[in-house]
Short mmCIF file of C-alpha atoms in Angstrom, two decimals:
data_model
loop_
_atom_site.label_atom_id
_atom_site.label_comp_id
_atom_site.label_asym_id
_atom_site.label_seq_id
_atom_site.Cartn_x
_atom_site.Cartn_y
_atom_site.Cartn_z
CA UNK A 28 42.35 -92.02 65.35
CA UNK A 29 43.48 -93.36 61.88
CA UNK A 30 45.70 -90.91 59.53
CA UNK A 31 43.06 -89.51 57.26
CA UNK A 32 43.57 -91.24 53.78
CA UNK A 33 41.52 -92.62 51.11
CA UNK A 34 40.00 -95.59 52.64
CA UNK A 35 39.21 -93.69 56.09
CA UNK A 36 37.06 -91.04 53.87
CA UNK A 37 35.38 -93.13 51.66
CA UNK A 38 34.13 -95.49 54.79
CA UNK A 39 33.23 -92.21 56.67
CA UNK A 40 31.38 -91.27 53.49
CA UNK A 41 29.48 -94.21 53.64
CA UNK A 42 28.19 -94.21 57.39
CA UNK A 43 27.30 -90.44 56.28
CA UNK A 44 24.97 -91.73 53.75
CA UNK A 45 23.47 -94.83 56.28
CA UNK A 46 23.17 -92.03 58.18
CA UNK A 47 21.39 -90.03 55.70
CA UNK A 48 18.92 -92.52 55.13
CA UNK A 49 18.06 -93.59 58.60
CA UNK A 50 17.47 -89.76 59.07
CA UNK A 51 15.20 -89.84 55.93
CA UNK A 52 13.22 -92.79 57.22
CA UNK A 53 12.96 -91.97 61.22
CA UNK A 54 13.35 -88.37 61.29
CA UNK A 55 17.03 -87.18 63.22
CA UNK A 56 15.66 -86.87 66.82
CA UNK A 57 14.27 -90.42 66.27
CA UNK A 58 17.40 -92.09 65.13
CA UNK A 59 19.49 -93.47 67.57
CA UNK A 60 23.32 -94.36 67.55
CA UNK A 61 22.72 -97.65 67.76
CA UNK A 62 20.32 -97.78 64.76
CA UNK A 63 23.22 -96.44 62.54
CA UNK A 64 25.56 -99.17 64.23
CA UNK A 65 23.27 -101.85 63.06
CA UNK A 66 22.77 -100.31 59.65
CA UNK A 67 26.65 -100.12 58.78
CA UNK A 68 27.16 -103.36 60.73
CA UNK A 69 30.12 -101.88 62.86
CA UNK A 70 30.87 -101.15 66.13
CA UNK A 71 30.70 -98.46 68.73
CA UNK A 72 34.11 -98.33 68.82
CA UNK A 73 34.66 -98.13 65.39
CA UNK A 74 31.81 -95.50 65.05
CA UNK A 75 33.87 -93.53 67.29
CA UNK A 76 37.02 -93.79 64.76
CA UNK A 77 34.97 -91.50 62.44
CA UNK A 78 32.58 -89.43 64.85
CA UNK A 79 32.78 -88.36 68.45
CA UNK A 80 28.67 -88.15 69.00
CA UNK A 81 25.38 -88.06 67.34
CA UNK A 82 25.59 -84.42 66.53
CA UNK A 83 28.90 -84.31 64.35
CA UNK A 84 26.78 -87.18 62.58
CA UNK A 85 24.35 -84.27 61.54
CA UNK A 86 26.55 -81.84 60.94
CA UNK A 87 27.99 -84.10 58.05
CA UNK A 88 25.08 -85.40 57.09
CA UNK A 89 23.81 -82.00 56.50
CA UNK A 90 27.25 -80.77 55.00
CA UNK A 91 26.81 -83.71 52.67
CA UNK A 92 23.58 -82.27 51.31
CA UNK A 93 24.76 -78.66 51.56
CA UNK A 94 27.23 -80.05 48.98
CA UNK A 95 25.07 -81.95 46.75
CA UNK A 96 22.91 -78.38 46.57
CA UNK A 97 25.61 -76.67 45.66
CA UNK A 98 26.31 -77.48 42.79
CA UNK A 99 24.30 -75.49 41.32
CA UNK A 100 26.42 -72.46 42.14
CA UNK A 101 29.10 -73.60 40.23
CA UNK A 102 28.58 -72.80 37.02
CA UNK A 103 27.75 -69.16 38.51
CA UNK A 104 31.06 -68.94 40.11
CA UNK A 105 32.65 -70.14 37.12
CA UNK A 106 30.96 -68.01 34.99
CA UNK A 107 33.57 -64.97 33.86
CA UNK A 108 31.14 -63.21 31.28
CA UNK A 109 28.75 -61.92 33.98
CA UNK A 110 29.08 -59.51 36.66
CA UNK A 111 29.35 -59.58 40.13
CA UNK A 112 25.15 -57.89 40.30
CA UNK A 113 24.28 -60.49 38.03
CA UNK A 114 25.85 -63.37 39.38
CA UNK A 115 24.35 -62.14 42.78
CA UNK A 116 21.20 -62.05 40.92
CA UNK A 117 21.80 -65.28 39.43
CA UNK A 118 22.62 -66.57 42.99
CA UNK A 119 19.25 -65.76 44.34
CA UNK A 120 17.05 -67.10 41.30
CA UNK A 121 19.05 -70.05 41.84
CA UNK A 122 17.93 -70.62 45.54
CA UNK A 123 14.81 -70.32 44.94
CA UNK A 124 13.92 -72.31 42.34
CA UNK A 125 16.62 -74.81 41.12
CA UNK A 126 16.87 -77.01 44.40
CA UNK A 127 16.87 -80.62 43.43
CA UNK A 128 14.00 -82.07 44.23
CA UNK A 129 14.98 -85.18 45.94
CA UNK A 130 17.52 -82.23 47.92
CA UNK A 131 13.71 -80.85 48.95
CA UNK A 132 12.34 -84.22 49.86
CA UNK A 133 15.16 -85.06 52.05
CA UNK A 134 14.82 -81.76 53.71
CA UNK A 135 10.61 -82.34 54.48
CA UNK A 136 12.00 -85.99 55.50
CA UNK A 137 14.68 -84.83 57.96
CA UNK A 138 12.42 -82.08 59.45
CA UNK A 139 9.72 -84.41 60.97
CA UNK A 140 9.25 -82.25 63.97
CA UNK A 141 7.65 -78.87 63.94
CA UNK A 142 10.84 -77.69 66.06
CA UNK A 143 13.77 -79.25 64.84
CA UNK A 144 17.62 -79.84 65.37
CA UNK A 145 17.94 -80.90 62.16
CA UNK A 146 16.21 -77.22 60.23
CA UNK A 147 18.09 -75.33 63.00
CA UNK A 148 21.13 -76.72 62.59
CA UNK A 149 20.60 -77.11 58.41
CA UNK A 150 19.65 -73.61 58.23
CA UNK A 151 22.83 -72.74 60.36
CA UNK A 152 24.93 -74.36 58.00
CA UNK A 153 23.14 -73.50 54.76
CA UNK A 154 23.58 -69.91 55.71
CA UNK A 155 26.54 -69.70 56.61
CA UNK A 156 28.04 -71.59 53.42
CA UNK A 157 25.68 -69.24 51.05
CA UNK A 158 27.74 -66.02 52.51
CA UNK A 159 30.50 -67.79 52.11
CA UNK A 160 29.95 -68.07 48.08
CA UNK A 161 28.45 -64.45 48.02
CA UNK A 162 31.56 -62.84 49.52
CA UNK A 163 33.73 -64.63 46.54
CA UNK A 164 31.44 -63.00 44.29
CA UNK A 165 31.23 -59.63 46.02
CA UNK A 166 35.14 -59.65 46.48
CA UNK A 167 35.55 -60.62 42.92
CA UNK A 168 33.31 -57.46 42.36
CA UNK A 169 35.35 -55.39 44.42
CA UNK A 170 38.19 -56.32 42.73
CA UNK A 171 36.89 -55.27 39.30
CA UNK A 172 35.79 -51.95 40.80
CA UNK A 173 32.01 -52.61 40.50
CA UNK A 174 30.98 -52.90 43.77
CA UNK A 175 32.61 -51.02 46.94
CA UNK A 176 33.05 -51.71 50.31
CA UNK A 177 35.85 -53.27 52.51
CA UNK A 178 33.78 -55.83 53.96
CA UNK A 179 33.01 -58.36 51.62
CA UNK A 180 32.28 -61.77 54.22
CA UNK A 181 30.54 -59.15 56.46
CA UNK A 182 28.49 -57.43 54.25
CA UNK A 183 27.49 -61.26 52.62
CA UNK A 184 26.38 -62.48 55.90
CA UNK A 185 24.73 -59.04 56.55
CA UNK A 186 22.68 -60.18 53.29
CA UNK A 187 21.93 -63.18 53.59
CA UNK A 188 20.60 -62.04 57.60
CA UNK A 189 18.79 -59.54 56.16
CA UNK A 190 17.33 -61.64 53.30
CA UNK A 191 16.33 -64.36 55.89
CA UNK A 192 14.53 -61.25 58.48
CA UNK A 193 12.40 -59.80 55.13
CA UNK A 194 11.51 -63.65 54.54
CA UNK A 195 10.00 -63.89 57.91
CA UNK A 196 8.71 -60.47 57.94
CA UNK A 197 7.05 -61.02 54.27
CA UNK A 198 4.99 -64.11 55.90
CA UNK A 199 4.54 -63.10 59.35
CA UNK A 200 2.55 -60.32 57.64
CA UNK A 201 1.89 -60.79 53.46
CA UNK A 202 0.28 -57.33 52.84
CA UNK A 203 1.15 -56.01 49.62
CA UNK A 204 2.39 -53.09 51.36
CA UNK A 205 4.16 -55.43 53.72
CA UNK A 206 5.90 -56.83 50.74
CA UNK A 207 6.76 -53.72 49.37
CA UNK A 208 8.90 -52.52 52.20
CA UNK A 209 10.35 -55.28 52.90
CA UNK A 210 11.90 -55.61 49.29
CA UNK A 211 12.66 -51.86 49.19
CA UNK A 212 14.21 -52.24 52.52
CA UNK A 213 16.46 -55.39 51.35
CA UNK A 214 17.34 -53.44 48.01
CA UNK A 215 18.63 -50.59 50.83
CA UNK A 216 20.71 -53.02 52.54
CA UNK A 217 22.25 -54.78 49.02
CA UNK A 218 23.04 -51.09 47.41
CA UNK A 219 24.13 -49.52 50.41
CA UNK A 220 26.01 -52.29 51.75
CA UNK A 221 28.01 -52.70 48.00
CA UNK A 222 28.44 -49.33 47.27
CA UNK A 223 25.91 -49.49 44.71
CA UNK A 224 23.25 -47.41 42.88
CA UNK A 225 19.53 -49.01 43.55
CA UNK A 226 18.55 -48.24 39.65
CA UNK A 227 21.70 -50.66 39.05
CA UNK A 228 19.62 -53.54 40.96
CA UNK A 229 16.13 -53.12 39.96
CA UNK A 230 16.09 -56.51 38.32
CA UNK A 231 16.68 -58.10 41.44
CA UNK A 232 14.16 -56.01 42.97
CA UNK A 233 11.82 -57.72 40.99
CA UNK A 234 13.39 -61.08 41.65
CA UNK A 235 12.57 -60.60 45.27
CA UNK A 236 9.13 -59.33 44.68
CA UNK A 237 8.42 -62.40 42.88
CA UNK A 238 9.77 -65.02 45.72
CA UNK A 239 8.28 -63.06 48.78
CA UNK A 240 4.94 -63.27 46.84
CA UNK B 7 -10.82 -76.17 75.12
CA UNK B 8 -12.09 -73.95 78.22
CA UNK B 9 -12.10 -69.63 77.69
CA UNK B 10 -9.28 -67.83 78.58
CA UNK B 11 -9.41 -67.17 82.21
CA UNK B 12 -8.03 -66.29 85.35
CA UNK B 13 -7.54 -69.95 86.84
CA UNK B 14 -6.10 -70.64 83.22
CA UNK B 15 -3.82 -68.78 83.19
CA UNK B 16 -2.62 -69.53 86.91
CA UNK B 17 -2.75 -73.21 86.19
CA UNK B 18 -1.01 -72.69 82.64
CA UNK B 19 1.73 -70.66 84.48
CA UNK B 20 2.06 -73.68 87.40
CA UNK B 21 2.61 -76.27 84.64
CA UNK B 22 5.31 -73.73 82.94
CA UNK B 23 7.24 -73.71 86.10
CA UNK B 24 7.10 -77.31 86.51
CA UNK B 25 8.58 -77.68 82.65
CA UNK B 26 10.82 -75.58 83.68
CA UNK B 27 12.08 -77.00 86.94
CA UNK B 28 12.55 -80.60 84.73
CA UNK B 29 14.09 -78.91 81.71
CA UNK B 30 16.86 -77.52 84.18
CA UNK B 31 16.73 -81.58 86.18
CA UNK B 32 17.31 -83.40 83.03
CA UNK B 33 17.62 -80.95 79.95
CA UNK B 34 14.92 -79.93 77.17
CA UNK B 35 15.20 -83.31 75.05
CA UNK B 36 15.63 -85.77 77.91
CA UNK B 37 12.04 -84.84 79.79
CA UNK B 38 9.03 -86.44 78.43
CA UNK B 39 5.65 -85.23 78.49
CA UNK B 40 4.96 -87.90 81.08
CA UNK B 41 7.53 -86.51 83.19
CA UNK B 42 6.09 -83.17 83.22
CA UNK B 43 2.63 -85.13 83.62
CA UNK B 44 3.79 -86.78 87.13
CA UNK B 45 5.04 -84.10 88.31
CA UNK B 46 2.01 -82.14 87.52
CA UNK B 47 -0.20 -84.20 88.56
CA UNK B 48 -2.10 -83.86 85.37
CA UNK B 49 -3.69 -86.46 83.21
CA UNK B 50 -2.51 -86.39 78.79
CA UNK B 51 -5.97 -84.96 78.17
CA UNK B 52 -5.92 -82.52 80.76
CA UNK B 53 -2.58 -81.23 79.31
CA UNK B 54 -3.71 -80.84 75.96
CA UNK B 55 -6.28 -77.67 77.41
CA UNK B 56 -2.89 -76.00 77.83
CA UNK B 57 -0.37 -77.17 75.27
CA UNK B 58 -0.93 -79.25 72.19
CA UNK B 59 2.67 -80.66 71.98
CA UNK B 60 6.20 -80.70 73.97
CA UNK B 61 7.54 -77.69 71.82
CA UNK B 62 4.44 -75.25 72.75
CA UNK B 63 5.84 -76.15 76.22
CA UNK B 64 9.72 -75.25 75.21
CA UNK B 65 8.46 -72.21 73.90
CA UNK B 66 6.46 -71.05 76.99
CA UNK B 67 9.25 -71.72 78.93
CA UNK B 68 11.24 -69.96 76.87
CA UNK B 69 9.50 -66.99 76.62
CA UNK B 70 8.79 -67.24 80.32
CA UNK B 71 12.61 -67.13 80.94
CA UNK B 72 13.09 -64.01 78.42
CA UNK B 73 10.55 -62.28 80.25
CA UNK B 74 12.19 -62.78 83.62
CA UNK B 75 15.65 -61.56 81.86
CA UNK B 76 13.74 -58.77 80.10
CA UNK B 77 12.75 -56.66 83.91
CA UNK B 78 16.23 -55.16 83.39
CA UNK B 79 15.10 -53.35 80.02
CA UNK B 80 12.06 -51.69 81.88
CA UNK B 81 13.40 -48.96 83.74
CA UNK B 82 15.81 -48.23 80.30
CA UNK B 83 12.33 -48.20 78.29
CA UNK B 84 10.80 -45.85 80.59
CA UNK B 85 13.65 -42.98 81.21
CA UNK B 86 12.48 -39.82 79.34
CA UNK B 87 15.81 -38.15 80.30
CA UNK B 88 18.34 -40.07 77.80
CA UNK B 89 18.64 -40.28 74.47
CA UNK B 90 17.67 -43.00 71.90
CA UNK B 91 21.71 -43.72 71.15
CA UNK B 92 21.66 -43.58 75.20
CA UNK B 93 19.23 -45.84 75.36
CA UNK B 94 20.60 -48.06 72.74
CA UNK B 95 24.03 -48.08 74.45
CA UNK B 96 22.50 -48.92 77.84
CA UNK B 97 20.93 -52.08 76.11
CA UNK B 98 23.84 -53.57 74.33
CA UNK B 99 25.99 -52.70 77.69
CA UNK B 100 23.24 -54.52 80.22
CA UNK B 101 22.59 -57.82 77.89
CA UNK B 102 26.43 -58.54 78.23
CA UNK B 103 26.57 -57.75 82.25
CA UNK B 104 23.17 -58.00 83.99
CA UNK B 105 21.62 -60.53 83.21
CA UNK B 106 20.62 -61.96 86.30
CA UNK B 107 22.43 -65.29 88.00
CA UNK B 108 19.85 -67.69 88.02
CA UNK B 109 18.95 -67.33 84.53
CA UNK B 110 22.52 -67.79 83.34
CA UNK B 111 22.54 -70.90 85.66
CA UNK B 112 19.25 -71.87 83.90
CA UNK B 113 20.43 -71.36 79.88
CA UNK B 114 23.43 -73.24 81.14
CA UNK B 115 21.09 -76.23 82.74
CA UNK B 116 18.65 -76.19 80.07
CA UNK B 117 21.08 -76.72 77.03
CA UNK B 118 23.04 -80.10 78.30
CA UNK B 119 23.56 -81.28 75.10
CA UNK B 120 26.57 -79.56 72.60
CA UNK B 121 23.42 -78.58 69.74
CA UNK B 122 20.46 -78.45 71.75
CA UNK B 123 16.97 -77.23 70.45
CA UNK B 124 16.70 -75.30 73.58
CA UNK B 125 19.80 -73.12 72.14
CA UNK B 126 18.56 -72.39 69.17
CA UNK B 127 14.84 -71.70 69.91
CA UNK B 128 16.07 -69.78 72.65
CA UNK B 129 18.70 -67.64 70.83
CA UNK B 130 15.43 -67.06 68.18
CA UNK B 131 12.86 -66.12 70.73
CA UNK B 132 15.03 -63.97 72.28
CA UNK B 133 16.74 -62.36 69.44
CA UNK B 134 13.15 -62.23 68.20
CA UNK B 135 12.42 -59.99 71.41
CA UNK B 136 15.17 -57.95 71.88
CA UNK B 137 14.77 -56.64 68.07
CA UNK B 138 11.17 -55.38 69.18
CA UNK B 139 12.50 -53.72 72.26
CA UNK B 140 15.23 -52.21 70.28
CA UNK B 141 13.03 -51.13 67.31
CA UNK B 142 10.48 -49.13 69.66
CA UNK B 143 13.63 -47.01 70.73
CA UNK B 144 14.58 -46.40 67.27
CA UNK B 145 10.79 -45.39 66.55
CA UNK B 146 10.86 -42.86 69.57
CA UNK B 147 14.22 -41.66 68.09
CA UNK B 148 13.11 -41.07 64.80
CA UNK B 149 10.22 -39.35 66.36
CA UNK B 150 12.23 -37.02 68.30
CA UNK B 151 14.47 -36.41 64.90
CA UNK B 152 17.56 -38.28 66.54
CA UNK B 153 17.37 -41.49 64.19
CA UNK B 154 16.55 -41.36 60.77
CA UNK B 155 14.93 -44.42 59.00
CA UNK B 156 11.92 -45.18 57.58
CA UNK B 157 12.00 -48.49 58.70
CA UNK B 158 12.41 -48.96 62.71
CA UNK B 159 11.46 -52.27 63.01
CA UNK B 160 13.72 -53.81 60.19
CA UNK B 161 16.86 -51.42 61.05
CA UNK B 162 16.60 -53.15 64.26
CA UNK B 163 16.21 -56.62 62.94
CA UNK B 164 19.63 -55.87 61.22
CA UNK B 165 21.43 -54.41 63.89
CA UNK B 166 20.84 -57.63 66.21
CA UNK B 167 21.46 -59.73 63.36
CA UNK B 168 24.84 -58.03 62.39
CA UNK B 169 25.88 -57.98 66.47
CA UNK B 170 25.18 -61.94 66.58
CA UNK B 171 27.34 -61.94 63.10
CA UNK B 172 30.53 -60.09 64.21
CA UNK B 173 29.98 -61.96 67.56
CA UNK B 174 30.63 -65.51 65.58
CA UNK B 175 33.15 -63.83 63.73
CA UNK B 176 35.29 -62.57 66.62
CA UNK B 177 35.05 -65.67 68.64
CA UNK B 178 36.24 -67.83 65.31
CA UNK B 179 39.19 -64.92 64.36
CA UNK B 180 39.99 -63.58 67.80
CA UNK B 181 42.87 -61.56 66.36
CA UNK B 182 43.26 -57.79 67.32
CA UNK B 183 42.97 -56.77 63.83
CA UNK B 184 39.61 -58.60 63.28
CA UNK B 185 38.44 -57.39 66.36
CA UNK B 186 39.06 -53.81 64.93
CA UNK B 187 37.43 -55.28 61.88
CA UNK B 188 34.19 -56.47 63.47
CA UNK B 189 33.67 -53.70 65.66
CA UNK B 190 34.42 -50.87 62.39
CA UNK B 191 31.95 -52.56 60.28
CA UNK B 192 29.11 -52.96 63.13
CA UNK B 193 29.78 -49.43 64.09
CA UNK B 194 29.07 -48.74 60.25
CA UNK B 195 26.02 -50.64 60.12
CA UNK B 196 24.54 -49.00 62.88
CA UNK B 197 25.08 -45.60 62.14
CA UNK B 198 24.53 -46.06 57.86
CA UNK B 199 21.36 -47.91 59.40
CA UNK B 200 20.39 -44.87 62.08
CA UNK B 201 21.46 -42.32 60.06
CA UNK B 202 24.09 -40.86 62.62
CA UNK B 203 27.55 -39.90 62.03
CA UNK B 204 30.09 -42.58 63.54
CA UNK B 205 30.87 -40.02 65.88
CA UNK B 206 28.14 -39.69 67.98
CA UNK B 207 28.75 -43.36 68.44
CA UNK B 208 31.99 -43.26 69.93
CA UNK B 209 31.17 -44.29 73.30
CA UNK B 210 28.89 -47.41 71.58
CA UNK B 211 32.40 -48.40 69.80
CA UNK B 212 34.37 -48.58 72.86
CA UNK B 213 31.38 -50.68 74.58
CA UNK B 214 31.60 -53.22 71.33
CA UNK B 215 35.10 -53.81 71.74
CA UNK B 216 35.53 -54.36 75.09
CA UNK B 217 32.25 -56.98 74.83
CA UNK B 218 34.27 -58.86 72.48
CA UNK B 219 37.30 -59.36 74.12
#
């Protein structure tokens, strides 16, 4: 394998975005190694220089659009005039609402299936680089004395588990009532898992109220 | 598509274990549904009385293996004489020990490929199922006054999310400290979420640890 350097990531960039489209077109599943080959006119051999199999194809494919969504965090992140609750609460608008919407149409594309690789594998991902952002935040709120607890990457992924669960729950079963429990248990989990008063998150009670309606 | 009967069901069961027999031959994504067609002896239409596409069958077959795994819950379910932490303590210690040989040899057959759709729908299912199992022993404990939530079913939703969580996080940091770590803050979760003291989930601690080493 080639030392890593400027030309090797900017021509594994590209066969990540041949990639990308061939996914868009075919579906994943449907795409075949060869298919990319043609595409980026190289060879198996060469392929290999960059990727060991099909799968590490995906993974930065859907890195690549994990990163192209995420941008919209950054100006959270950056953000040093807001606290940790309201950039968490800024967080969660965010993923709701402000996905790009080619981002979305790429996702419906690569999800052709009803049972995926790609939204297993996406989701995977996509979850696990959200708790990554939410324990900077919750750390940085730790460290400012707002929030409490001496698990900030556990208590994000705890979160963001817990936010997917009252998701499901909240469709598997859209009562009102249903609703309603599910968002007062997630606003359980968010001020008991930070140390926090509920009354301190009631905006983002209302938040989730809104997106599990 | 015929009513619900005895025959069926029989024949719906036969094709299962047919899918079943090729998904452990040639893994989940490499059988087609003419495969499963030969060997049935069936023709496309036929099939289609039984299962309108190849992931109803992955599912069946799932859920056909988690109920063959599941027998070993039964006689916890059914023992009036321990207690709901008992109970709990004798799940999480049989899914790491008994689960029987031929379905191990069967996940490991089934998922040939490094991201598989059999893993993942699998792991979902099944997580899926053991959350119900483990939220009607939380209900019974509340109802004896051993537990204390208000919500059984999404406590227990948590708790196997937050197991699968510090699972990931001690295979990726397999240090003795984050060990500690993983097993402190799922021994928190589970008795903030049960409303026990840690203490009376001291032998549940020791069972975490060793599990994850």
């Amino acid at each position: 394998m080639p030392r890593p350097n400027t030309n090797f990531e900017s021509k594994k960039q590209e066969l990540i975005e041949i990639a990308f489209e061939l996914f868009m077109k075919k579906g994943y599943e449907d795409t075949t190694i060869t298919d990319i080959l043609k595409a980026a006119m190289i060879s198996k051999g060469a392929m290999y220089h960059y990727f060991d199999k099909k799968e590490d194809i995906l993974d930065a494919v859907i890195n690549y659009i994990i990163a192209l969504d995420e941008k919209r965090y950054e100006p959270i992140l950056k953000d040093t005039n807001i606290s940790a609750i309201g950039k968490i609460i800024k967080m969660l608008k965010s993923s709701d609402s402000d996905v790009p919407k080619e981002i979305r149409v790429a996702r419906e594309q690569l999800s052709k299936r009803s049972i995926s690789i790609f939204d297993y594998r996406s989701r995977e991902l996509s979850n696990k680089r959200t708790a990554e952002v939410l324990a900077k935040i919750i750390a940085d709120g730790v460290a400012s004395g707002e929030l409490k607890t001496a698990y900030p990457k556990e208590t994000a992924q705890l979160i963001i588990s817990s936010a997917n669960n009252i998701h499901e729950n909240a469709i598997e079963n859209p009562t009102p009532e249903n609703i309603k429990k599910q968002v007062d248990y997630f606003i359980w989990v968010l001020s008991t898992g930070l140390g926090i008063e509920q009354e301190q998150i009631e905006e983002l009670k209302n938040l989730v109220v809104s997106q599990l309606k």
